[in-house]
Amino acid sequence: MNELSSVDRPNSYIGRSVPRPNAKRLVAGRGQYVDDLRLPRMVHVAFLRSPHAHARILSIDSAAARAAPGVVRVVTGAEMAEVCTPWVGVLHHLKGLKSAPQHALAVDRACWQGEPVVAVVARTRAEAEDAVGLVEVAWGELPATVDMEAALAEGTPVIHPALGDNLAFMREHVGGEPDACFADAESVVVQATFHTGRHTGVCLEGRAILADYNPAEGRLTAYHSNQAPHMMQTVFAKHLGLREGDVRVICRDVGGSYGIKVHVYPDEMATAALSKILGRPVKFSADRMEGMVSDIHARDHRIAARAAVTKDGVITAMEIDDLTGIGPYSVYPRTSAVEGNQVVNLCGGPYALRGYKARTTVVFQNKTPTCQYRAVGHPIATTVTEGLVDLAAEAIGMDPAELRRRNLLADDVYPFKNHANLSFEGLSHQACLTKLLAMMDYEALKAERDALRAKGVYRGIGIASFIELTNPSPFMYGIGGARISAMDGATVRLDPDGSVAIASGVTEQGQGTEAMLAQIVAGAVGVDIARVRVTTGDTETTPYGGGTWASRGAGIGGEAALQAGHALREQILVIAGAMLQAAPEALDVRGGAVVDRATGAERLPLEELGRIVYFRGDTLPKDLPRELVATRHYTPKDYPFAFTNGAQASYLEVDVETGFVTLLKHWCVEDCGTVINPMLVDEQIRGGVVQGLGGALLEHCVYSPEGQLLSGSLADYLLPMSGEMPDIQVAHVETPTKESALGAKGAGEAGTAGAPAAVQNAINDALRPFGARVFAQPFTPARILTALGKI
Amino acid sequence: MKLDLSLTVNGEAISARVEPRMHLVDFLREVLDLTGSHAGCEHGVCGACSILVNGEMVRGCLMLAVQAEGAEVWTVEGLTESGAIAALQEAFVARNALQCGYCTPGMLVAAATLLKANPSPTREEIREGISGNYCRCTGYHAIVDAIEEVSRA
């Protein structure tokens, strides 16, 4: 923490595991999730969704629904289109990305099973659902394009004829001299085709919105389970014909998000539009079944990949050919091309390659749209990269940890730009790997594995190094034309009782955003953390900002809060200097009081300063500034992204008779720069790891050839349960970013980025005596038994 | 059609007329404004709606309100006020055994039920005991730690 003298003051909470101020409310059942809120005259909407993957809407008969008890209004796509304009999910900097206009309710044609088609508003949700059952839609089924491998083939139906074909986006990148590396006669080339299974976030609180349009004011207030309130303010305004200033988005407690709740969803847009139509509050709360077909899915990729390695252990090149199916529309406004684009950016990222070649092909299909889910593209890239590294190690007969040690970027090469054109300010791959191997006692674990193998118990060890994109600058979305702020602000205010209020543009979905902000500001101002309270998630009362996604909350929102806290302290000291007839530089704020900087002797409690400023300003010099509130903003400027890094390991046992995998232990060492709250960071890592393990072993959106989701309930879609998850040991290396005084980089996605790769490598290590390998996630018992030749 | 329903919720006598199809968790949330119990899946898998009915943990989404006629129901609100789960709540906060908090009321009921049946569980028994309750945020490790901590106190 030596570099951090500016934050390492008395009352500093940086680096301390402080409990979250909002947790007490949540354990008492006093959260305020959207579905908990009710407003006068509130009505509920339920949606008739397409039962077909692709079908023409020939006619809609809603007479019976309109006459049903409690029904207030039935709205079709054509009627909705008069109130809510369609959107197109493209970004200019993703060159060539195309998509078709998407409506809040399908007009003429539905393009995936689950697309909302008719909205029914009634006094209760139950009555709305009853009436949905009475709406008669005559469907004309159309051939569905389901298999992404066939999406571009001759004869496959083109989903949007106006676009010409089913290709949404393609990007090819070549860096260095990959062809020469692969042609080198002295090198060994290893290859495999990887599949990452389509899965989704399953936030325990489904998506929800309570939209309240007040026609008297012409203003919309949306209580929204969402990560990016300012982005939604823009979107609602633009597509409902309102001014941004007439839209207020409030995100109170959010019951899980993980990137699922940062996108524009047609049913949520329809709900806001219905409130405008009806002039009264309308609530939509997605139930689990409709969430499974309408929340964004992710990670539906097939990646053919190869790597060249010299016989003495230098990995020289990687080549990646990625194909991904994104559903019928690129999701607005972040687009569905980012995931494939990230695969191109991130593969091979931890390594000092001489050549790199990558391509992503992003195609339309008639399945639920995909978009950014926690650790966007990272688990895919890490699975491919680390799978290739293990294959290379096996091919040349080298220990996989040793091969990594020889090829990971050295810790002293930074700043460094790699062949994917990523710029790294400072990473710690070698230090993380060293710490990981020590933490897991790698040599002892290998000995145990080998001893058990001799007894017919098949255990495996898998390691995965990774990089993680955090703290995105405007290069992520802003340059592509999306009004998604890369900047965040914080306002910090001293109230007369000596307490401090923070309002921040970053948002809280359980990560501990509010704790992090309170810790930073308490230290920056010089007060006990118990005197600090935090407001987030309200476009009307917080500074403009991006919200919480892409691991940006602490690094960007935290830095803004730090600067605002420092500014408030300076304001306090100027006023205190005048009151105490002392030089401000000779004073400090500690423990909620102005003190003598040199001796620490208390001179003036903040509540006394507050009393004088607010109630007895007549006693202060006339020209003395009296501001006790400061706002500061921060946006990263030196680097497009603050990359972080880490290494994970998995130890597991495969039952070669049943194909079942038992996870025994998981380790993660990661480097998010300055650790503000070790406990919260560790829990971000652990939660992220388990979401990665879910995708690796359990979670799968399985579709029929006709485009019907076959795993659309939680009885069919398997989620990690506590009984099958391992203990997860977490450690850190700290390489603070020099871009900010705080030095914090993101930590929210590191766990998810590396876990599937570690598990893949561990399973293949366990299967090595049988010459069997699996590369298709989820690694189900059936797939493992197939690899073993047993079924 | 509505039916008469009388029961005790968090120690309070309640009389209401409800539709026979109304689930108990919806009755608690929508009729009694006890929004601490959450409907996470509405098909009995996730456990977010776990409550106590006559001392037993039940899924509020798998029981109809009218089936609770004459029953004694406790939700997170009542269990908080009575102090029955205070040690668990304190440990959950101290150990950050919750993130978004949506699963937490149900998880606390599951944890209390586990510790009642087995006051000194192993970590494996804790993991098994709360396996009927999904948490998407924490990865469970911290929840297991918190319950273990309470069991040792």
Tab-separated table of N, CA and C in Angstrom, chain A residues 217-305:
chain	number	residue	atom	x	y	z
A	217	GLU	N	-47.808	15.508	-15.424
A	217	GLU	CA	-46.475	16.095	-15.554
A	217	GLU	C	-45.796	15.721	-16.862
A	218	GLY	N	-46.352	14.722	-17.535
A	218	GLY	CA	-45.676	14.196	-18.717
A	218	GLY	C	-44.380	13.500	-18.358
A	219	ARG	N	-44.340	12.897	-17.168
A	219	ARG	CA	-43.089	12.290	-16.701
A	219	ARG	C	-43.280	10.803	-16.419
A	220	LEU	N	-42.243	10.054	-16.750
A	220	LEU	CA	-42.231	8.618	-16.474
A	220	LEU	C	-41.249	8.340	-15.341
A	221	THR	N	-41.728	7.618	-14.319
A	221	THR	CA	-40.836	7.106	-13.288
A	221	THR	C	-40.843	5.588	-13.394
A	222	ALA	N	-39.673	5.001	-13.569
A	222	ALA	CA	-39.597	3.541	-13.699
A	222	ALA	C	-38.791	2.972	-12.546
A	223	TYR	N	-39.443	2.163	-11.734
A	223	TYR	CA	-38.734	1.388	-10.708
A	223	TYR	C	-38.301	0.110	-11.392
A	224	HIS	N	-36.997	-0.093	-11.492
A	224	HIS	CA	-36.514	-1.079	-12.436
A	224	HIS	C	-35.458	-1.953	-11.785
A	225	SER	N	-35.553	-3.244	-11.984
A	225	SER	CA	-34.505	-4.157	-11.529
A	225	SER	C	-33.426	-4.160	-12.596
A	226	ASN	N	-32.451	-3.270	-12.446
A	226	ASN	CA	-31.534	-2.984	-13.542
A	226	ASN	C	-30.205	-2.492	-12.998
A	227	GLN	N	-29.171	-2.638	-13.815
A	227	GLN	CA	-27.815	-2.255	-13.418
A	227	GLN	C	-27.419	-0.870	-13.911
A	228	ALA	N	-28.137	-0.325	-14.886
A	228	ALA	CA	-27.683	0.893	-15.559
A	228	ALA	C	-28.836	1.890	-15.707
A	229	PRO	N	-29.217	2.553	-14.603
A	229	PRO	CA	-30.406	3.414	-14.657
A	229	PRO	C	-30.284	4.563	-15.652
A	230	HIS	N	-29.089	5.173	-15.761
A	230	HIS	CA	-28.981	6.299	-16.693
A	230	HIS	C	-29.111	5.839	-18.143
A	231	MET	N	-28.575	4.676	-18.461
A	231	MET	CA	-28.749	4.143	-19.806
A	231	MET	C	-30.239	3.926	-20.097
A	232	MET	N	-30.950	3.382	-19.132
A	232	MET	CA	-32.379	3.123	-19.357
A	232	MET	C	-33.170	4.422	-19.457
A	233	GLN	N	-32.741	5.451	-18.726
A	233	GLN	CA	-33.388	6.763	-18.845
A	233	GLN	C	-33.349	7.220	-20.303
A	234	THR	N	-32.183	7.091	-20.915
A	234	THR	CA	-32.021	7.471	-22.312
A	234	THR	C	-32.910	6.629	-23.219
A	235	VAL	N	-32.908	5.325	-22.972
A	235	VAL	CA	-33.631	4.403	-23.854
A	235	VAL	C	-35.144	4.632	-23.761
A	236	PHE	N	-35.647	4.763	-22.550
A	236	PHE	CA	-37.092	5.011	-22.403
A	236	PHE	C	-37.474	6.316	-23.098
A	237	ALA	N	-36.666	7.343	-22.885
A	237	ALA	CA	-36.979	8.643	-23.476
A	237	ALA	C	-37.005	8.548	-24.996
A	238	LYS	N	-35.967	7.939	-25.537
A	238	LYS	CA	-35.830	7.901	-26.993
A	238	LYS	C	-36.984	7.147	-27.652
A	239	HIS	N	-37.360	6.016	-27.089
A	239	HIS	CA	-38.329	5.161	-27.790
A	239	HIS	C	-39.779	5.413	-27.388
A	240	LEU	N	-39.983	6.201	-26.331
A	240	LEU	CA	-41.351	6.557	-25.944
A	240	LEU	C	-41.659	8.010	-26.258
A	241	GLY	N	-40.732	8.687	-26.918
A	241	GLY	CA	-40.995	10.070	-27.314
A	241	GLY	C	-41.025	11.037	-26.145
A	242	LEU	N	-40.181	10.808	-25.157
A	242	LEU	CA	-40.101	11.712	-24.003
A	242	LEU	C	-38.735	12.384	-23.997
A	243	ARG	N	-38.602	13.478	-23.252
A	243	ARG	CA	-37.285	14.065	-23.057
A	243	ARG	C	-36.578	13.304	-21.938
A	244	GLU	N	-35.273	13.166	-22.076
A	244	GLU	CA	-34.531	12.424	-21.047
A	244	GLU	C	-34.811	12.968	-19.654
A	245	GLY	N	-34.931	14.291	-19.565
A	245	GLY	CA	-35.176	14.914	-18.266
A	245	GLY	C	-36.549	14.591	-17.696
A	246	ASP	N	-37.424	14.045	-18.512
A	246	ASP	CA	-38.758	13.681	-18.036
A	246	ASP	C	-38.863	12.193	-17.712
A	247	VAL	N	-37.739	11.548	-17.662
A	247	VAL	CA	-37.725	10.128	-17.295
A	247	VAL	C	-36.838	9.962	-16.064
A	248	ARG	N	-37.353	9.302	-15.078
A	248	ARG	CA	-36.584	9.003	-13.865
A	248	ARG	C	-36.557	7.489	-13.695
A	249	VAL	N	-35.381	6.930	-13.565
A	249	VAL	CA	-35.249	5.488	-13.352
A	249	VAL	C	-34.668	5.259	-11.963
A	250	ILE	N	-35.359	4.432	-11.202
A	250	ILE	CA	-34.961	4.147	-9.824
A	250	ILE	C	-34.681	2.654	-9.696
A	251	CYS	N	-33.477	2.326	-9.307
A	251	CYS	CA	-33.114	0.931	-9.068
A	251	CYS	C	-32.850	0.764	-7.587
A	252	ARG	N	-33.819	0.219	-6.880
A	252	ARG	CA	-33.603	-0.050	-5.450
A	252	ARG	C	-32.903	-1.397	-5.362
A	253	ASP	N	-33.347	-2.272	-4.475
A	253	ASP	CA	-32.645	-3.551	-4.378
A	253	ASP	C	-32.859	-4.362	-5.646
A	254	VAL	N	-31.804	-4.963	-6.106
A	254	VAL	CA	-31.832	-5.770	-7.330
A	254	VAL	C	-31.396	-7.184	-6.951
A	255	GLY	N	-32.264	-8.140	-7.232
A	255	GLY	CA	-32.040	-9.511	-6.771
A	255	GLY	C	-31.198	-10.328	-7.726
A	256	GLY	N	-29.980	-9.872	-7.927
A	256	GLY	CA	-29.068	-10.553	-8.843
A	256	GLY	C	-29.138	-9.914	-10.212
A	257	SER	N	-27.993	-9.830	-10.876
A	257	SER	CA	-27.989	-9.176	-12.194
A	257	SER	C	-26.999	-9.867	-13.129
A	258	TYR	N	-25.695	-9.836	-12.787
A	258	TYR	CA	-24.659	-10.585	-13.526
A	258	TYR	C	-24.628	-10.256	-15.018
A	259	GLY	N	-25.043	-9.043	-15.355
A	259	GLY	CA	-25.091	-8.688	-16.774
A	259	GLY	C	-26.435	-8.971	-17.423
A	260	ILE	N	-27.268	-9.763	-16.778
A	260	ILE	CA	-28.584	-10.050	-17.363
A	260	ILE	C	-29.437	-8.779	-17.398
A	261	LYS	N	-29.300	-7.942	-16.370
A	261	LYS	CA	-30.203	-6.799	-16.225
A	261	LYS	C	-29.543	-5.492	-16.664
A	262	VAL	N	-28.830	-5.571	-17.786
A	262	VAL	CA	-28.187	-4.361	-18.304
A	262	VAL	C	-28.553	-4.168	-19.777
A	263	HIS	N	-29.567	-4.892	-20.209
A	263	HIS	CA	-29.968	-4.866	-21.614
A	263	HIS	C	-31.396	-4.340	-21.752
A	264	VAL	N	-31.755	-4.000	-22.977
A	264	VAL	CA	-33.111	-3.527	-23.251
A	264	VAL	C	-33.961	-4.727	-23.652
A	265	TYR	N	-35.002	-4.959	-22.883
A	265	TYR	CA	-35.882	-6.091	-23.123
A	265	TYR	C	-37.225	-5.607	-23.640
A	266	PRO	N	-37.748	-6.277	-24.668
A	266	PRO	CA	-39.013	-5.828	-25.250
A	266	PRO	C	-40.163	-5.787	-24.247
A	267	ASP	N	-40.245	-6.781	-23.350
A	267	ASP	CA	-41.380	-6.782	-22.413
A	267	ASP	C	-41.287	-5.618	-21.426
A	268	GLU	N	-40.054	-5.224	-21.076
A	268	GLU	CA	-39.895	-4.094	-20.156
A	268	GLU	C	-40.220	-2.776	-20.866
A	269	MET	N	-39.799	-2.674	-22.129
A	269	MET	CA	-40.151	-1.479	-22.903
A	269	MET	C	-41.670	-1.403	-23.066
A	270	ALA	N	-42.286	-2.553	-23.318
A	270	ALA	CA	-43.746	-2.579	-23.480
A	270	ALA	C	-44.439	-2.129	-22.198
A	271	THR	N	-43.888	-2.522	-21.062
A	271	THR	CA	-44.501	-2.144	-19.782
A	271	THR	C	-44.457	-0.625	-19.603
A	272	ALA	N	-43.306	-0.029	-19.930
A	272	ALA	CA	-43.204	1.431	-19.823
A	272	ALA	C	-44.174	2.101	-20.789
A	273	ALA	N	-44.273	1.548	-21.999
A	273	ALA	CA	-45.199	2.123	-22.990
A	273	ALA	C	-46.645	1.983	-22.528
A	274	LEU	N	-46.964	0.848	-21.910
A	274	LEU	CA	-48.342	0.644	-21.424
A	274	LEU	C	-48.683	1.659	-20.347
A	275	SER	N	-47.725	1.990	-19.519
A	275	SER	CA	-47.983	2.998	-18.493
A	275	SER	C	-48.278	4.346	-19.148
A	276	LYS	N	-47.559	4.619	-20.242
A	276	LYS	CA	-47.822	5.879	-20.962
A	276	LYS	C	-49.205	5.844	-21.609
A	277	ILE	N	-49.575	4.677	-22.157
A	277	ILE	CA	-50.888	4.544	-22.797
A	277	ILE	C	-52.009	4.726	-21.767
A	278	LEU	N	-51.823	4.087	-20.609
A	278	LEU	CA	-52.899	4.038	-19.618
A	278	LEU	C	-52.848	5.205	-18.634
A	279	GLY	N	-51.709	5.860	-18.529
A	279	GLY	CA	-51.581	6.955	-17.565
A	279	GLY	C	-51.658	6.482	-16.128
A	280	ARG	N	-51.201	5.270	-15.870
A	280	ARG	CA	-51.217	4.745	-14.500
A	280	ARG	C	-50.083	3.741	-14.340
A	281	PRO	N	-49.736	3.381	-13.122
A	281	PRO	CA	-48.592	2.481	-12.913
A	281	PRO	C	-48.884	1.067	-13.413
A	282	VAL	N	-47.923	0.509	-14.124
A	282	VAL	CA	-48.034	-0.861	-14.634
A	282	VAL	C	-46.812	-1.645	-14.168
A	283	LYS	N	-47.068	-2.801	-13.601
A	283	LYS	CA	-45.972	-3.646	-13.115
A	283	LYS	C	-45.824	-4.893	-13.975
A	284	PHE	N	-44.579	-5.185	-14.301
A	284	PHE	CA	-44.262	-6.471	-14.943
A	284	PHE	C	-43.194	-7.160	-14.121
A	285	SER	N	-43.449	-8.412	-13.791
A	285	SER	CA	-42.504	-9.192	-13.019
A	285	SER	C	-42.391	-10.536	-13.729
A	286	ALA	N	-41.261	-10.780	-14.372
A	286	ALA	CA	-41.111	-12.004	-15.162
A	286	ALA	C	-41.132	-13.223	-14.256
A	287	ASP	N	-41.968	-14.202	-14.574
A	287	ASP	CA	-41.888	-15.434	-13.790
A	287	ASP	C	-40.749	-16.287	-14.361
A	288	ARG	N	-40.434	-17.352	-13.672
A	288	ARG	CA	-39.221	-18.098	-14.039
A	288	ARG	C	-39.298	-18.672	-15.445
A	289	MET	N	-40.488	-19.210	-15.785
A	289	MET	CA	-40.608	-19.856	-17.099
A	289	MET	C	-40.423	-18.837	-18.228
A	290	GLU	N	-41.020	-17.652	-18.062
A	290	GLU	CA	-40.846	-16.673	-19.138
A	290	GLU	C	-39.446	-16.061	-19.094
A	291	GLY	N	-38.851	-16.020	-17.910
A	291	GLY	CA	-37.468	-15.551	-17.823
A	291	GLY	C	-36.511	-16.458	-18.576
A	292	MET	N	-36.750	-17.739	-18.505
A	292	MET	CA	-35.824	-18.672	-19.166
A	292	MET	C	-35.829	-18.508	-20.682
A	293	VAL	N	-36.946	-18.071	-21.254
A	293	VAL	CA	-36.987	-17.877	-22.711
A	293	VAL	C	-36.833	-16.423	-23.129
A	294	SER	N	-36.761	-15.509	-22.154
A	294	SER	CA	-36.689	-14.096	-22.549
A	294	SER	C	-35.521	-13.342	-21.927
A	295	ASP	N	-34.945	-13.807	-20.818
A	295	ASP	CA	-33.681	-13.232	-20.356
A	295	ASP	C	-32.638	-13.529	-21.428
A	296	ILE	N	-31.641	-12.665	-21.557
A	296	ILE	CA	-30.625	-12.975	-22.560
A	296	ILE	C	-29.911	-14.277	-22.199
A	297	HIS	N	-29.589	-15.049	-23.215
A	297	HIS	CA	-28.714	-16.201	-23.068
A	297	HIS	C	-27.303	-15.752	-23.447
A	298	ALA	N	-26.347	-16.674	-23.329
A	298	ALA	CA	-24.963	-16.297	-23.632
A	298	ALA	C	-24.144	-17.538	-23.934
A	299	ARG	N	-22.951	-17.292	-24.516
A	299	ARG	CA	-21.886	-18.281	-24.622
A	299	ARG	C	-22.209	-19.485	-25.518
A	300	ASP	N	-23.001	-19.250	-26.541
A	300	ASP	CA	-23.316	-20.335	-27.474
A	300	ASP	C	-22.248	-20.320	-28.583
A	301	HIS	N	-21.100	-20.932	-28.287
A	301	HIS	CA	-19.952	-20.828	-29.208
A	301	HIS	C	-19.388	-22.197	-29.563
A	302	ARG	N	-18.889	-22.272	-30.779
A	302	ARG	CA	-18.053	-23.392	-31.229
A	302	ARG	C	-16.742	-22.776	-31.677
A	303	ILE	N	-15.639	-23.266	-31.134
A	303	ILE	CA	-14.342	-22.670	-31.436
A	303	ILE	C	-13.375	-23.760	-31.881
A	304	ALA	N	-12.976	-23.692	-33.145
A	304	ALA	CA	-11.899	-24.565	-33.621
A	304	ALA	C	-10.591	-23.826	-33.366
A	305	ALA	N	-9.650	-24.477	-32.722
A	305	ALA	CA	-8.456	-23.749	-32.286
A	305	ALA	C	-7.231	-24.629	-32.378
